[in-house]
XYZ file of C-alpha atoms in Angstrom:
263
model
C -1.754 -15.765 -16.185
C 0.180 -17.023 -13.194
C -0.184 -15.213 -9.874
C 2.149 -15.700 -6.917
C 1.411 -14.242 -3.521
C 3.596 -14.122 -0.454
C 3.118 -12.224 2.803
C 5.751 -12.107 5.501
C 5.055 -13.282 9.038
C 5.191 -9.738 10.421
C 2.699 -8.425 7.871
C 0.903 -5.334 9.173
C -2.612 -3.948 8.714
C -1.369 -1.889 5.765
C 0.268 -4.814 3.999
C -2.781 -7.024 4.338
C -5.156 -4.287 3.210
C -3.041 -3.388 0.191
C -2.412 -7.013 -0.736
C -6.150 -7.627 -0.562
C -6.703 -4.610 -2.810
C -4.394 -5.920 -5.500
C -5.714 -9.466 -5.290
C -9.218 -8.074 -5.695
C -8.111 -6.047 -8.719
C -6.718 -9.064 -10.560
C -9.641 -11.294 -9.643
C -8.146 -13.664 -7.078
C -10.762 -13.017 -4.408
C -14.348 -14.100 -4.630
C -16.118 -17.304 -5.541
C -13.215 -19.084 -7.216
C -10.845 -18.600 -4.283
C -13.523 -19.267 -1.682
C -14.504 -22.465 -3.456
C -10.923 -23.683 -3.505
C -9.874 -22.663 -0.004
C -8.291 -26.046 0.636
C -5.784 -25.377 -2.170
C -4.736 -21.895 -1.013
C -1.308 -21.193 0.380
C -1.130 -19.953 3.999
C -0.313 -16.461 2.718
C -3.309 -16.320 0.401
C -5.570 -17.718 3.120
C -4.365 -15.049 5.538
C -5.407 -12.326 3.098
C -8.814 -13.894 2.414
C -9.436 -14.391 6.149
C -8.415 -10.787 6.786
C -10.848 -9.562 4.152
C -13.685 -11.510 5.791
C -12.934 -10.361 9.335
C -11.973 -6.753 8.610
C -13.002 -3.968 10.959
C -12.343 -0.309 10.178
C -9.049 0.981 11.533
C -9.126 3.848 14.005
C -6.285 5.502 12.100
C -6.440 6.952 8.586
C -3.375 5.447 6.930
C -1.645 7.142 3.987
C -0.082 4.922 1.326
C 2.160 5.861 -1.600
C 1.186 4.066 -4.796
C 4.504 3.850 -6.639
C 3.145 2.469 -9.872
C 4.880 1.721 -13.143
C 1.798 2.794 -15.104
C -1.785 4.043 -14.925
C -2.837 4.361 -18.558
C -3.319 0.884 -20.028
C -6.234 -1.516 -19.383
C -4.352 -3.695 -16.897
C -3.033 -0.780 -14.858
C -6.422 0.932 -14.929
C -8.102 -2.239 -13.620
C -5.540 -2.460 -10.828
C -6.095 1.195 -9.953
C -9.850 0.618 -9.736
C -9.219 -2.260 -7.346
C -7.051 -0.022 -5.212
C -9.703 2.716 -5.160
C -12.337 0.207 -4.063
C -10.071 -1.137 -1.323
C -9.238 2.365 -0.073
C -12.939 3.070 0.257
C -13.603 -0.229 2.010
C -10.637 -0.207 4.389
C -10.521 3.516 5.016
C -7.004 4.388 3.866
C -5.795 7.132 1.535
C -3.282 6.776 -1.277
C -1.344 9.072 -3.563
C -0.280 8.063 -7.068
C 3.357 8.351 -8.137
C 3.380 7.254 -11.795
C 6.666 6.209 -13.454
C 5.111 5.667 -16.901
C 7.386 2.622 -17.364
C 10.518 4.769 -16.947
C 13.099 3.676 -14.326
C 14.582 7.204 -14.356
C 11.198 8.761 -13.668
C 10.500 6.199 -10.985
C 13.724 7.069 -9.179
C 12.553 10.676 -8.919
C 9.007 9.897 -7.784
C 10.175 7.371 -5.183
C 12.506 9.988 -3.740
C 9.599 12.436 -3.590
C 7.352 9.886 -1.910
C 9.907 9.031 0.749
C 10.419 12.746 1.429
C 6.682 13.234 1.927
C 6.490 10.306 4.340
C 3.793 7.626 4.212
C 2.664 4.791 6.467
C 3.251 2.269 3.699
C 4.329 1.862 0.080
C 2.785 -0.110 -2.779
C 5.628 -0.561 -5.243
C 5.398 -1.647 -8.884
C 8.987 -1.612 -10.220
C 9.335 -0.152 -13.698
C 12.289 -2.533 -14.146
C 13.622 -5.290 -11.890
C 17.192 -4.215 -11.150
C 16.622 -0.434 -10.838
C 13.586 -1.273 -8.709
C 15.758 -3.388 -6.435
C 18.101 -0.460 -5.966
C 15.241 1.887 -5.106
C 13.841 -0.611 -2.619
C 17.153 -1.131 -0.811
C 18.342 2.481 -0.990
C 15.132 4.406 -0.303
C 12.105 2.324 0.666
C 13.524 -0.309 3.018
C 15.313 2.261 5.239
C 11.964 3.942 5.999
C 11.048 0.938 8.129
C 7.503 1.111 6.730
C 5.717 -1.833 5.076
C 6.483 -2.191 1.367
C 4.237 -4.354 -0.809
C 5.591 -5.160 -4.286
C 3.472 -5.952 -7.317
C 3.933 -7.381 -10.818
C 7.576 -8.244 -11.553
C 10.068 -9.792 -9.155
C 13.229 -7.849 -8.349
C 16.724 -8.235 -6.857
C 17.335 -11.455 -8.809
C 14.708 -13.263 -6.738
C 12.310 -15.584 -8.597
C 9.298 -14.091 -6.821
C 9.523 -12.852 -3.207
C 12.294 -10.485 -2.051
C 13.081 -10.861 1.680
C 12.115 -7.781 3.681
C 8.940 -7.019 1.760
C 5.729 -7.028 3.779
C 3.944 -8.764 0.901
C 4.300 -9.395 -2.811
C 2.131 -10.371 -5.745
C 4.101 -11.246 -8.869
C 2.567 -11.866 -12.254
C 4.346 -13.050 -15.429
C 8.017 -13.949 -15.202
C 10.606 -15.888 -17.242
C 9.353 -19.334 -16.191
C 5.752 -18.366 -16.935
C 6.578 -17.262 -20.473
C 8.937 -20.214 -21.099
C 6.243 -22.723 -20.173
C 3.512 -20.869 -22.035
C 5.388 -20.615 -25.321
C 6.807 -24.119 -25.110
C 3.232 -25.380 -24.829
C 2.085 -23.206 -27.752
C 4.906 -24.318 -30.062
C 4.509 -27.966 -29.025
C 0.844 -27.854 -30.062
C 1.903 -27.552 -33.707
C 1.895 -30.833 -35.620
C 3.765 -30.522 -38.872
C 4.822 -27.079 -40.136
C 3.299 -23.968 -38.571
C 3.602 -20.209 -38.723
C 3.225 -18.117 -35.570
C 2.430 -14.459 -34.955
C 3.324 -12.991 -31.556
C 2.349 -9.764 -29.802
C 4.082 -8.622 -26.615
C 4.179 -5.682 -24.214
C 6.369 -2.564 -24.105
C 9.726 -2.628 -25.892
C 12.565 -2.235 -23.407
C 10.563 -3.455 -20.408
C 11.617 -6.521 -18.415
C 8.370 -8.284 -19.321
C 9.048 -7.759 -23.019
C 12.571 -9.143 -22.596
C 11.234 -12.216 -20.781
C 8.709 -12.676 -23.596
C 11.235 -12.302 -26.403
C 13.694 -14.696 -24.760
C 10.941 -17.284 -24.365
C 10.034 -16.958 -28.063
C 13.686 -17.515 -29.038
C 13.942 -20.612 -26.810
C 10.766 -22.118 -28.226
C 11.762 -21.349 -31.827
C 15.123 -23.071 -31.314
C 13.452 -26.113 -29.728
C 10.758 -26.486 -32.395
C 12.312 -25.909 -35.847
C 9.021 -26.913 -37.490
C 7.497 -23.666 -36.209
C 8.409 -20.386 -37.908
C 7.821 -17.027 -36.216
C 6.680 -14.781 -39.068
C 5.491 -11.788 -36.987
C 6.787 -10.626 -33.596
C 5.477 -7.194 -32.580
C 4.991 -5.099 -29.417
C 1.386 -4.205 -28.578
C 1.913 -2.270 -25.326
C -0.562 -4.422 -23.354
C -3.362 -2.789 -25.344
C -6.035 -5.008 -26.958
C -6.677 -2.386 -29.652
C -3.043 -2.345 -30.728
C -2.893 -6.144 -30.605
C -5.916 -6.322 -32.907
C -4.332 -3.964 -35.429
C -0.986 -5.813 -35.359
C -2.626 -9.182 -35.999
C -4.900 -7.770 -38.705
C -1.766 -6.585 -40.513
C -0.039 -9.905 -39.809
C -2.864 -11.913 -41.369
C -2.892 -9.684 -44.445
C 0.822 -10.329 -44.932
C 0.696 -14.000 -43.866
C -2.799 -15.446 -44.356
C -1.468 -18.945 -43.582
C -0.624 -18.126 -39.917
C -1.620 -21.112 -37.750
C -1.069 -19.795 -34.226
C -1.254 -16.411 -32.515
C 0.340 -15.911 -29.083
C 0.250 -12.906 -26.779
C 1.797 -12.070 -23.427
C -1.447 -10.932 -21.817
C -5.007 -12.251 -21.851
C -6.533 -8.851 -22.696
C -4.351 -8.629 -25.804
C -5.549 -12.118 -26.680
C -9.109 -10.820 -26.334
C -8.223 -8.028 -28.747
C -6.795 -10.511 -31.209
């Protein structure tokens, strides 16, 4: 999984604390990062240094967690990281769950802005609607906004104006991943694929990458291509069924490491 972090030069206490929370949740802090400090970007180093030198703030900050989800393993792990960071850094947060629905997210973002918070942690349910919500509602508050997961506003990763961002899988990530998987096949191969949520931007990126790789490598046939909702249990069931129907499958690919674990 590829992780990209960027923090703006005017990053505040809130942005650093929240960015540290999310980095902790996805496993970017700790021994591996500390052991490779020379390779870190200035933005990542700033977050790690902040974590090491942190002192409790005199003010109890309130943050709106505008999340796209809370009920799958990845989102639950991220939420646990946020809870741990809130305890460590002394801030409070309120969950506004969109359940992967841009329409629902529009409503909850409006509610959050009406309530008023010192900062916003924003996981867009979809890139373009998320961009609209950021520009129309969140940016005008003048408060720090940290984005997570998918890039928005047509930007490859960081959108100018954000206090910080941590993006995960994107089109280039999936293109490179699947090109490598298809290229590994010598001779004729059959592939089974499991992806995320149908209709989501991540699923679209994934499906487009599969189509590109299939066109580039005609010796590889995609015999199963199913959604698994970022759930290792569903991924397991889908691949069990795939192997029953196609016992000669050579390669299995998934869009998330926890689904691969399930497989």
